[in-house]
PDB file of C-alpha atoms in Angstrom:
ATOM      1  CA  MET A   1     -70.884  72.023 -94.963  1.00 43.00           C
ATOM      2  CA  SER A   2     -72.164  72.388 -98.508  1.00 42.00           C
ATOM      3  CA  GLY A   3     -75.743  71.548 -99.283  1.00 49.00           C
ATOM      4  CA  VAL A   4     -76.993  72.458 -95.799  1.00 55.00           C
ATOM      5  CA  PRO A   5     -80.010  74.809 -95.827  1.00 52.00           C
ATOM      6  CA  THR A   6     -79.185  78.249 -94.414  1.00 47.00           C
ATOM      7  CA  GLY A   7     -82.698  79.629 -93.971  1.00 47.00           C
ATOM      8  CA  SER A   8     -85.624  78.557 -91.830  1.00 51.00           C
ATOM      9  CA  PRO A   9     -88.619  76.938 -93.557  1.00 56.00           C
ATOM     10  CA  GLY A  10     -91.815  78.907 -93.873  1.00 64.00           C
ATOM     11  CA  ASP A  11     -94.617  79.650 -91.448  1.00 85.00           C
ATOM     12  CA  LEU A  12     -95.349  76.598 -89.313  1.00 93.00           C
ATOM     13  CA  LYS A  13     -98.975  77.670 -88.985  1.00 88.00           C
ATOM     14  CA  SER A  14     -99.522  77.324 -92.732  1.00 90.00           C
ATOM     15  CA  LYS A  15     -99.173  73.534 -92.643  1.00 92.00           C
ATOM     16  CA  ASP A  16    -102.071  71.070 -92.560  1.00 94.00           C
ATOM     17  CA  ILE A  17     -99.893  68.448 -90.855  1.00 95.00           C
ATOM     18  CA  LEU A  18     -96.926  69.465 -88.734  1.00 97.00           C
ATOM     19  CA  SER A  19     -94.337  67.080 -87.305  1.00 98.00           C
ATOM     20  CA  TYR A  20     -92.204  68.116 -84.339  1.00 98.00           C
ATOM     21  CA  VAL A  21     -89.348  66.252 -82.618  1.00 98.00           C
ATOM     22  CA  ALA A  22     -87.731  67.381 -79.348  1.00 98.00           C
ATOM     23  CA  LEU A  23     -84.190  66.256 -78.463  1.00 98.00           C
ATOM     24  CA  GLY A  24     -82.211  66.648 -75.257  1.00 98.00           C
ATOM     25  CA  ASP A  25     -81.935  65.788 -71.572  1.00 96.00           C
ATOM     26  CA  SER A  26     -84.055  66.411 -68.449  1.00 93.00           C
ATOM     27  CA  PHE A  27     -84.682  70.019 -69.524  1.00 95.00           C
ATOM     28  CA  THR A  28     -86.598  68.810 -72.591  1.00 97.00           C
ATOM     29  CA  GLU A  29     -87.996  65.661 -70.979  1.00 96.00           C
ATOM     30  CA  GLY A  30     -89.928  68.029 -68.735  1.00 94.00           C
ATOM     31  CA  MET A  31     -88.665  67.432 -65.225  1.00 91.00           C
ATOM     32  CA  SER A  32     -90.229  68.414 -62.840  1.00 81.00           C
ATOM     33  CA  ASP A  33     -93.499  69.450 -64.482  1.00 93.00           C
ATOM     34  CA  HIS A  34     -96.351  67.126 -63.547  1.00 81.00           C
ATOM     35  CA  TYR A  35     -99.470  66.837 -65.644  1.00 76.00           C
ATOM     36  CA  PRO A  36    -102.290  68.846 -64.005  1.00 67.00           C
ATOM     37  CA  ASP A  37    -104.608  65.848 -63.590  1.00 61.00           C
ATOM     38  CA  SER A  38    -102.061  63.775 -61.676  1.00 55.00           C
ATOM     39  CA  ASP A  39    -100.085  64.221 -58.467  1.00 53.00           C
ATOM     40  CA  SER A  40     -97.651  61.569 -59.626  1.00 49.00           C
ATOM     41  CA  VAL A  41     -95.655  60.991 -62.780  1.00 47.00           C
ATOM     42  CA  PRO A  42     -97.637  58.516 -64.947  1.00 47.00           C
ATOM     43  CA  ASN A  43     -95.231  55.874 -66.208  1.00 50.00           C
ATOM     44  CA  GLY A  44     -92.375  58.161 -65.241  1.00 52.00           C
ATOM     45  CA  ARG A  45     -93.587  60.778 -67.712  1.00 73.00           C
ATOM     46  CA  TYR A  46     -93.437  64.514 -67.174  1.00 89.00           C
ATOM     47  CA  ARG A  47     -95.056  67.266 -69.227  1.00 94.00           C
ATOM     48  CA  GLY A  48     -92.583  70.117 -69.689  1.00 95.00           C
ATOM     49  CA  TRP A  49     -92.178  73.032 -72.056  1.00 98.00           C
ATOM     50  CA  ALA A  50     -91.836  70.853 -75.191  1.00 98.00           C
ATOM     51  CA  ASP A  51     -95.177  69.115 -74.589  1.00 96.00           C
ATOM     52  CA  ARG A  52     -96.691  72.535 -73.984  1.00 96.00           C
ATOM     53  CA  VAL A  53     -95.238  73.888 -77.237  1.00 98.00           C
ATOM     54  CA  ALA A  54     -96.727  70.933 -79.137  1.00 97.00           C
ATOM     55  CA  GLU A  55    -100.092  71.699 -77.538  1.00 96.00           C
ATOM     56  CA  HIS A  56     -99.849  75.362 -78.547  1.00 96.00           C
ATOM     57  CA  LEU A  57     -99.004  74.310 -82.094  1.00 97.00           C
ATOM     58  CA  ALA A  58    -102.092  72.079 -82.082  1.00 96.00           C
ATOM     59  CA  ASP A  59    -104.176  75.195 -81.436  1.00 95.00           C
ATOM     60  CA  HIS A  60    -103.204  76.493 -84.884  1.00 95.00           C
ATOM     61  CA  VAL A  61    -102.440  73.462 -87.071  1.00 96.00           C
ATOM     62  CA  PRO A  62    -105.107  70.857 -87.990  1.00 95.00           C
ATOM     63  CA  GLU A  63    -102.811  67.936 -87.097  1.00 97.00           C
ATOM     64  CA  VAL A  64     -99.637  67.995 -85.016  1.00 97.00           C
ATOM     65  CA  ARG A  65     -97.477  64.882 -84.759  1.00 98.00           C
ATOM     66  CA  TYR A  66     -95.020  65.062 -81.895  1.00 98.00           C
ATOM     67  CA  ALA A  67     -92.126  62.948 -80.607  1.00 98.00           C
ATOM     68  CA  ASN A  68     -89.947  63.663 -77.573  1.00 98.00           C
ATOM     69  CA  LEU A  69     -86.725  61.640 -77.449  1.00 98.00           C
ATOM     70  CA  ALA A  70     -85.147  63.496 -74.518  1.00 97.00           C
ATOM     71  CA  ILE A  71     -83.904  61.511 -71.517  1.00 95.00           C
ATOM     72  CA  ARG A  72     -82.667  62.936 -68.222  1.00 92.00           C
ATOM     73  CA  GLY A  73     -78.931  62.892 -67.583  1.00 91.00           C
ATOM     74  CA  ARG A  74     -77.914  62.428 -71.201  1.00 94.00           C
ATOM     75  CA  LEU A  75     -74.537  63.798 -72.281  1.00 95.00           C
ATOM     76  CA  ILE A  76     -74.168  65.433 -75.674  1.00 97.00           C
ATOM     77  CA  ALA A  77     -72.414  62.433 -77.274  1.00 97.00           C
ATOM     78  CA  GLN A  78     -75.298  60.214 -76.161  1.00 97.00           C
ATOM     79  CA  ILE A  79     -77.829  62.622 -77.659  1.00 98.00           C
ATOM     80  CA  ARG A  80     -75.832  62.642 -80.914  1.00 98.00           C
ATOM     81  CA  ASP A  81     -75.610  58.840 -81.067  1.00 98.00           C
ATOM     82  CA  GLU A  82     -79.046  57.876 -79.717  1.00 97.00           C
ATOM     83  CA  GLN A  83     -81.449  60.680 -80.616  1.00 98.00           C
ATOM     84  CA  VAL A  84     -80.171  62.489 -83.703  1.00 98.00           C
ATOM     85  CA  PRO A  85     -80.299  59.478 -86.074  1.00 98.00           C
ATOM     86  CA  ARG A  86     -83.884  58.767 -85.040  1.00 98.00           C
ATOM     87  CA  ALA A  87     -84.861  62.384 -85.569  1.00 98.00           C
ATOM     88  CA  VAL A  88     -83.242  62.373 -89.024  1.00 98.00           C
ATOM     89  CA  GLU A  89     -85.230  59.259 -89.940  1.00 98.00           C
ATOM     90  CA  MET A  90     -88.486  60.960 -88.941  1.00 98.00           C
ATOM     91  CA  LYS A  91     -87.800  63.966 -91.250  1.00 97.00           C
ATOM     92  CA  PRO A  92     -89.889  66.365 -89.137  1.00 98.00           C
ATOM     93  CA  ASP A  93     -90.800  69.952 -89.946  1.00 98.00           C
ATOM     94  CA  LEU A  94     -89.511  71.254 -86.608  1.00 98.00           C
ATOM     95  CA  ILE A  95     -86.739  70.064 -84.272  1.00 98.00           C
ATOM     96  CA  THR A  96     -85.806  71.574 -80.916  1.00 98.00           C
ATOM     97  CA  VAL A  97     -82.367  70.798 -79.498  1.00 98.00           C
ATOM     98  CA  CYS A  98     -80.979  71.473 -76.051  1.00 97.00           C
ATOM     99  CA  ALA A  99     -77.743  69.571 -75.435  1.00 97.00           C
ATOM    100  CA  GLY A 100     -74.416  69.977 -73.708  1.00 96.00           C
ATOM    101  CA  GLY A 101     -75.535  71.307 -70.341  1.00 93.00           C
ATOM    102  CA  ASN A 102     -74.709  68.091 -68.501  1.00 91.00           C
ATOM    103  CA  ASP A 103     -71.256  68.149 -70.092  1.00 93.00           C
ATOM    104  CA  ILE A 104     -70.514  71.804 -69.366  1.00 93.00           C
ATOM    105  CA  ILE A 105     -71.254  71.543 -65.634  1.00 86.00           C
ATOM    106  CA  ARG A 106     -68.839  68.621 -65.238  1.00 87.00           C
ATOM    107  CA  PRO A 107     -65.393  69.465 -63.860  1.00 85.00           C
ATOM    108  CA  GLY A 108     -62.733  69.566 -66.555  1.00 90.00           C
ATOM    109  CA  SER A 109     -65.112  69.788 -69.510  1.00 92.00           C
ATOM    110  CA  ASP A 110     -64.068  71.953 -72.461  1.00 96.00           C
ATOM    111  CA  PRO A 111     -66.749  74.061 -74.226  1.00 97.00           C
ATOM    112  CA  ASP A 112     -64.659  73.997 -77.413  1.00 97.00           C
ATOM    113  CA  GLN A 113     -64.827  70.203 -77.548  1.00 97.00           C
ATOM    114  CA  VAL A 114     -68.499  70.039 -76.580  1.00 98.00           C
ATOM    115  CA  VAL A 115     -69.504  72.438 -79.348  1.00 98.00           C
ATOM    116  CA  GLU A 116     -67.745  70.291 -81.962  1.00 98.00           C
ATOM    117  CA  ILE A 117     -70.247  67.534 -81.203  1.00 98.00           C
ATOM    118  CA  PHE A 118     -73.061  70.076 -81.092  1.00 98.00           C
ATOM    119  CA  GLU A 119     -72.198  71.395 -84.559  1.00 98.00           C
ATOM    120  CA  SER A 120     -72.091  67.897 -86.030  1.00 98.00           C
ATOM    121  CA  MET A 121     -75.605  67.313 -84.681  1.00 98.00           C
ATOM    122  CA  ILE A 122     -76.965  70.565 -86.070  1.00 98.00           C
ATOM    123  CA  ALA A 123     -75.414  69.886 -89.479  1.00 98.00           C
ATOM    124  CA  ASP A 124     -77.161  66.502 -89.683  1.00 98.00           C
ATOM    125  CA  LEU A 125     -80.488  67.875 -88.456  1.00 98.00           C
ATOM    126  CA  ARG A 126     -80.520  70.912 -90.753  1.00 98.00           C
ATOM    127  CA  ALA A 127     -79.584  68.710 -93.715  1.00 97.00           C
ATOM    128  CA  THR A 128     -83.070  67.197 -93.444  1.00 97.00           C
ATOM    129  CA  GLY A 129     -84.589  70.609 -94.231  1.00 97.00           C
ATOM    130  CA  ALA A 130     -86.220  70.837 -90.804  1.00 97.00           C
ATOM    131  CA  ARG A 131     -86.514  74.114 -88.951  1.00 97.00           C
ATOM    132  CA  VAL A 132     -84.173  73.766 -85.964  1.00 98.00           C
ATOM    133  CA  LEU A 133     -84.436  75.731 -82.726  1.00 98.00           C
ATOM    134  CA  ILE A 134     -81.693  75.699 -80.096  1.00 98.00           C
ATOM    135  CA  PHE A 135     -81.333  77.054 -76.550  1.00 98.00           C
ATOM    136  CA  THR A 136     -78.518  78.890 -74.831  1.00 98.00           C
ATOM    137  CA  GLY A 137     -77.559  77.844 -71.313  1.00 96.00           C
ATOM    138  CA  PHE A 138     -79.038  79.449 -68.206  1.00 94.00           C
ATOM    139  CA  ASP A 139     -77.240  82.201 -66.338  1.00 94.00           C
ATOM    140  CA  THR A 140     -76.345  80.554 -63.015  1.00 89.00           C
ATOM    141  CA  ASN A 141     -75.584  83.825 -61.215  1.00 88.00           C
ATOM    142  CA  TRP A 142     -78.644  83.323 -58.987  1.00 84.00           C
ATOM    143  CA  GLN A 143     -77.380  79.931 -57.761  1.00 78.00           C
ATOM    144  CA  PRO A 144     -74.421  80.319 -55.347  1.00 76.00           C
ATOM    145  CA  VAL A 145     -73.255  76.702 -55.727  1.00 74.00           C
ATOM    146  CA  MET A 146     -73.141  76.944 -59.547  1.00 80.00           C
ATOM    147  CA  ARG A 147     -72.178  80.597 -59.964  1.00 86.00           C
ATOM    148  CA  HIS A 148     -68.583  79.664 -60.762  1.00 88.00           C
ATOM    149  CA  LEU A 149     -69.797  77.971 -63.981  1.00 91.00           C
ATOM    150  CA  ARG A 150     -70.962  81.229 -65.586  1.00 95.00           C
ATOM    151  CA  GLY A 151     -67.781  81.648 -67.626  1.00 95.00           C
ATOM    152  CA  LYS A 152     -67.929  78.163 -69.144  1.00 96.00           C
ATOM    153  CA  ILE A 153     -71.643  78.490 -69.878  1.00 96.00           C
ATOM    154  CA  ALA A 154     -71.160  81.904 -71.489  1.00 97.00           C
ATOM    155  CA  THR A 155     -68.355  80.528 -73.667  1.00 97.00           C
ATOM    156  CA  TYR A 156     -70.521  77.612 -74.774  1.00 98.00           C
ATOM    157  CA  ASN A 157     -73.388  79.993 -75.483  1.00 98.00           C
ATOM    158  CA  MET A 158     -71.235  82.069 -77.828  1.00 98.00           C
ATOM    159  CA  HIS A 159     -70.104  78.920 -79.632  1.00 98.00           C
ATOM    160  CA  MET A 160     -73.715  77.752 -80.027  1.00 98.00           C
ATOM    161  CA  ARG A 161     -74.797  81.127 -81.379  1.00 98.00           C
ATOM    162  CA  ALA A 162     -72.077  80.931 -84.014  1.00 98.00           C
ATOM    163  CA  VAL A 163     -73.319  77.467 -85.009  1.00 98.00           C
ATOM    164  CA  ALA A 164     -76.913  78.743 -85.133  1.00 98.00           C
ATOM    165  CA  ASP A 165     -75.857  81.592 -87.440  1.00 98.00           C
ATOM    166  CA  LYS A 166     -73.919  79.215 -89.696  1.00 98.00           C
ATOM    167  CA  TYR A 167     -76.780  76.753 -90.134  1.00 98.00           C
ATOM    168  CA  GLY A 168     -79.757  79.114 -89.969  1.00 97.00           C
ATOM    169  CA  CYS A 169     -81.244  77.995 -86.648  1.00 98.00           C
ATOM    170  CA  ASP A 170     -83.678  79.810 -84.395  1.00 98.00           C
ATOM    171  CA  VAL A 171     -82.330  80.631 -80.925  1.00 98.00           C
ATOM    172  CA  VAL A 172     -84.082  80.927 -77.572  1.00 98.00           C
ATOM    173  CA  ASP A 173     -81.686  83.029 -75.516  1.00 98.00           C
ATOM    174  CA  VAL A 174     -82.441  81.586 -72.095  1.00 97.00           C
ATOM    175  CA  TRP A 175     -79.404  83.377 -70.604  1.00 97.00           C
ATOM    176  CA  SER A 176     -81.094  86.768 -71.103  1.00 97.00           C
ATOM    177  CA  MET A 177     -84.434  85.662 -69.608  1.00 97.00           C
ATOM    178  CA  LYS A 178     -84.107  87.243 -66.174  1.00 95.00           C
ATOM    179  CA  ILE A 179     -87.283  85.540 -64.961  1.00 96.00           C
ATOM    180  CA  PHE A 180     -85.151  82.432 -64.494  1.00 95.00           C
ATOM    181  CA  SER A 181     -83.124  84.190 -61.805  1.00 93.00           C
ATOM    182  CA  ASP A 182     -86.080  83.837 -59.446  1.00 93.00           C
ATOM    183  CA  ALA A 183     -86.828  80.838 -57.225  1.00 88.00           C
ATOM    184  CA  HIS A 184     -90.416  80.739 -58.552  1.00 92.00           C
ATOM    185  CA  ALA A 185     -89.053  79.454 -61.878  1.00 94.00           C
ATOM    186  CA  TRP A 186     -87.431  76.417 -60.289  1.00 91.00           C
ATOM    187  CA  ASN A 187     -88.464  73.202 -58.648  1.00 85.00           C
ATOM    188  CA  TRP A 188     -87.271  72.867 -55.075  1.00 76.00           C
ATOM    189  CA  ASP A 189     -84.351  70.704 -56.293  1.00 78.00           C
ATOM    190  CA  ARG A 190     -82.960  73.940 -57.898  1.00 70.00           C
ATOM    191  CA  LEU A 191     -81.902  71.865 -60.904  1.00 81.00           C
ATOM    192  CA  HIS A 192     -85.124  71.653 -62.924  1.00 89.00           C
ATOM    193  CA  LEU A 193     -87.762  74.183 -63.878  1.00 95.00           C
ATOM    194  CA  SER A 194     -91.001  74.411 -61.943  1.00 94.00           C
ATOM    195  CA  SER A 195     -94.310  73.897 -63.763  1.00 94.00           C
ATOM    196  CA  GLU A 196     -94.634  77.659 -64.045  1.00 95.00           C
ATOM    197  CA  GLY A 197     -91.077  77.892 -65.335  1.00 96.00           C
ATOM    198  CA  HIS A 198     -91.881  75.332 -68.036  1.00 96.00           C
ATOM    199  CA  ARG A 199     -95.097  77.189 -68.927  1.00 96.00           C
ATOM    200  CA  ARG A 200     -93.275  80.465 -69.367  1.00 98.00           C
ATOM    201  CA  LEU A 201     -90.486  78.907 -71.400  1.00 98.00           C
ATOM    202  CA  ALA A 202     -93.083  77.366 -73.734  1.00 98.00           C
ATOM    203  CA  LEU A 203     -94.569  80.839 -74.255  1.00 98.00           C
ATOM    204  CA  ARG A 204     -91.140  82.186 -75.153  1.00 98.00           C
ATOM    205  CA  VAL A 205     -90.466  79.321 -77.588  1.00 98.00           C
ATOM    206  CA  CYS A 206     -93.774  80.040 -79.304  1.00 97.00           C
ATOM    207  CA  GLU A 207     -92.858  83.724 -79.521  1.00 97.00           C
ATOM    208  CA  VAL A 208     -89.606  82.840 -81.305  1.00 97.00           C
ATOM    209  CA  LEU A 209     -91.510  80.504 -83.646  1.00 97.00           C
ATOM    210  CA  ASP A 210     -94.180  83.195 -84.279  1.00 96.00           C
ATOM    211  CA  ILE A 211     -96.950  81.037 -82.803  1.00 96.00           C
ATOM    212  CA  PRO A 212     -99.712  83.177 -81.204  1.00 94.00           C
ATOM    213  CA  VAL A 213    -100.288  82.354 -77.524  1.00 95.00           C
ATOM    214  CA  ASP A 214    -102.150  83.801 -74.576  1.00 93.00           C
ATOM    215  CA  GLY A 215     -99.971  84.894 -71.701  1.00 94.00           C
ATOM    216  CA  ASP A 216     -96.772  86.842 -71.067  1.00 96.00           C
ATOM    217  CA  TRP A 217     -93.634  84.828 -70.336  1.00 97.00           C
ATOM    218  CA  ASN A 218     -92.007  87.929 -68.831  1.00 96.00           C
ATOM    219  CA  GLU A 219     -94.775  88.769 -66.372  1.00 96.00           C
ATOM    220  CA  PRO A 220     -93.266  89.832 -63.016  1.00 94.00           C
ATOM    221  CA  TRP A 221     -93.178  87.202 -60.302  1.00 92.00           C
ATOM    222  CA  PRO A 222     -95.093  87.718 -57.056  1.00 90.00           C
ATOM    223  CA  PRO A 223     -92.936  89.052 -54.215  1.00 86.00           C
ATOM    224  CA  PRO A 224     -91.099  86.352 -52.269  1.00 76.00           C
ATOM    225  CA  ALA A 225     -92.481  85.243 -48.932  1.00 73.00           C
ATOM    226  CA  PRO A 226     -90.475  86.575 -45.990  1.00 75.00           C
ATOM    227  CA  ARG A 227     -88.146  84.107 -44.276  1.00 69.00           C
ATOM    228  CA  ASP A 228     -85.356  84.412 -41.752  1.00 74.00           C
ATOM    229  CA  TRP A 229     -81.774  83.312 -42.257  1.00 64.00           C
ATOM    230  CA  ARG A 230     -82.270  80.174 -40.162  1.00 73.00           C
ATOM    231  CA  ALA A 231     -85.008  78.882 -42.470  1.00 70.00           C
ATOM    232  CA  ALA A 232     -82.904  79.713 -45.513  1.00 67.00           C
ATOM    233  CA  ARG A 233     -79.937  77.881 -44.024  1.00 71.00           C
ATOM    234  CA  GLN A 234     -82.047  74.798 -43.295  1.00 73.00           C
ATOM    235  CA  GLU A 235     -83.338  74.797 -46.888  1.00 70.00           C
ATOM    236  CA  ASP A 236     -79.763  75.001 -48.197  1.00 68.00           C
ATOM    237  CA  LEU A 237     -78.656  72.097 -46.012  1.00 73.00           C
ATOM    238  CA  HIS A 238     -81.656  69.997 -47.054  1.00 72.00           C
ATOM    239  CA  TRP A 239     -81.001  70.742 -50.719  1.00 68.00           C
ATOM    240  CA  ALA A 240     -77.333  69.791 -50.408  1.00 71.00           C
ATOM    241  CA  ARG A 241     -78.207  66.515 -48.664  1.00 74.00           C
ATOM    242  CA  GLU A 242     -81.074  65.491 -50.946  1.00 74.00           C
ATOM    243  CA  PHE A 243     -79.800  66.675 -54.335  1.00 70.00           C
ATOM    244  CA  LEU A 244     -76.232  67.962 -54.437  1.00 70.00           C
ATOM    245  CA  VAL A 245     -74.572  65.012 -52.663  1.00 73.00           C
ATOM    246  CA  PRO A 246     -76.416  62.349 -54.744  1.00 73.00           C
ATOM    247  CA  TRP A 247     -75.532  64.250 -57.930  1.00 67.00           C
ATOM    248  CA  ILE A 248     -71.839  64.288 -56.998  1.00 68.00           C
ATOM    249  CA  HIS A 249     -72.000  60.594 -56.093  1.00 67.00           C
ATOM    250  CA  ARG A 250     -73.448  59.716 -59.519  1.00 66.00           C
ATOM    251  CA  ARG A 251     -70.670  61.673 -61.227  1.00 60.00           C
ATOM    252  CA  LEU A 252     -68.007  59.846 -59.225  1.00 63.00           C
ATOM    253  CA  THR A 253     -69.490  56.398 -59.850  1.00 66.00           C
ATOM    254  CA  GLY A 254     -70.258  56.937 -63.545  1.00 61.00           C
ATOM    255  CA  ARG A 255     -74.001  56.527 -63.081  1.00 61.00           C
ATOM    256  CA  SER A 256     -76.787  58.709 -64.478  1.00 60.00           C
ATOM    257  CA  SER A 257     -80.295  59.643 -63.383  1.00 61.00           C
ATOM    258  CA  GLY A 258     -81.360  58.465 -66.840  1.00 56.00           C
ATOM    259  CA  ASP A 259     -80.107  54.902 -66.459  1.00 56.00           C
ATOM    260  CA  GLY A 260     -83.001  52.606 -67.397  1.00 68.00           C
ATOM    261  CA  VAL A 261     -85.202  55.530 -68.519  1.00 78.00           C
ATOM    262  CA  HIS A 262     -86.750  55.460 -71.996  1.00 88.00           C
ATOM    263  CA  ALA A 263     -87.998  58.309 -74.173  1.00 94.00           C
ATOM    264  CA  LYS A 264     -91.543  59.272 -73.231  1.00 93.00           C
ATOM    265  CA  ARG A 265     -92.697  59.777 -76.858  1.00 95.00           C
ATOM    266  CA  PRO A 266     -90.309  57.709 -79.023  1.00 97.00           C
ATOM    267  CA  THR A 267     -92.383  57.995 -82.197  1.00 97.00           C
ATOM    268  CA  LEU A 268     -94.401  60.709 -83.884  1.00 98.00           C
ATOM    269  CA  GLU A 269     -97.879  60.609 -82.354  1.00 97.00           C
ATOM    270  CA  ARG A 270    -100.808  62.956 -82.748  1.00 97.00           C
ATOM    271  CA  CYS A 271    -100.876  65.747 -80.170  1.00 95.00           C
ATOM    272  CA  ASP A 272    -104.173  67.477 -79.452  1.00 89.00           C
ATOM    273  CA  PRO A 273    -104.641  70.791 -77.661  1.00 86.00           C
ATOM    274  CA  PRO A 274    -105.831  70.420 -74.044  1.00 77.00           C
ATOM    275  CA  GLN A 275    -109.543  70.847 -73.485  1.00 64.00           C
ATOM    276  CA  SER A 276    -108.887  73.873 -71.295  1.00 48.00           C
ATOM    277  CA  ARG A 277    -105.588  75.718 -71.288  1.00 50.00           C
ATOM    278  CA  ASP A 278    -104.144  75.703 -67.786  1.00 54.00           C
ATOM    279  CA  HIS A 279    -102.262  78.758 -66.594  1.00 48.00           C
ATOM    280  CA  HIS A 280    -100.203  77.232 -63.805  1.00 47.00           C
TER     281      HIS A 280
END
């Protein structure tokens, strides 16, 4: 598309005021990362890697204005229709986009068709002049129930990389981050990152954006606690009953976990760094 910028804007740290908008689904909404001062989810709001990235940015920029439009369960066409126009109106300096995962894991979905929508989104977002960062899909080899999806995810990843090259986007290659092949990175639902998984992903995003941070996203995990096959089997059965079966039921009935959920930060609001940086 002519007139679309092909290079990333300059150093984010050089700005006096930085605006950042995050788009996507549950991955970007922050499930299941609770805020450290609460055992519950205040007003249904999670923290997540995007909030953490905004906080890291606030360590280096005098004023960071941050919006997060992501809503759990959203399909890529919904993100295009509901979130992209609002992001374009805001004209931010930085936009992060993770979309298509909920489509790709559905039976019968076609990565070629999904990426057509993805490219239309990126074209509109880059036309604003914003720096745009995208994410590849996770490698599901560690998850026996979803291992069969690796081929579709890999195909979609290659398509997204081609789009990123065409429009000059930054890429966080989540597929290659082997730390996400460990149970420590995941909430017990095995569908969403743990708080530590979100923290490490935020460190990696900052590395790609050249934002100095303390901590190593690739630090080795502690060794797993020993458990016998009976305990592992019980955990698998509990997971299937509590998470896999309800997920399948929602797919069959056309419902979504995001029905009735609203964006947690629908407008650009000031984001301040936390008083003390937590490490867990």
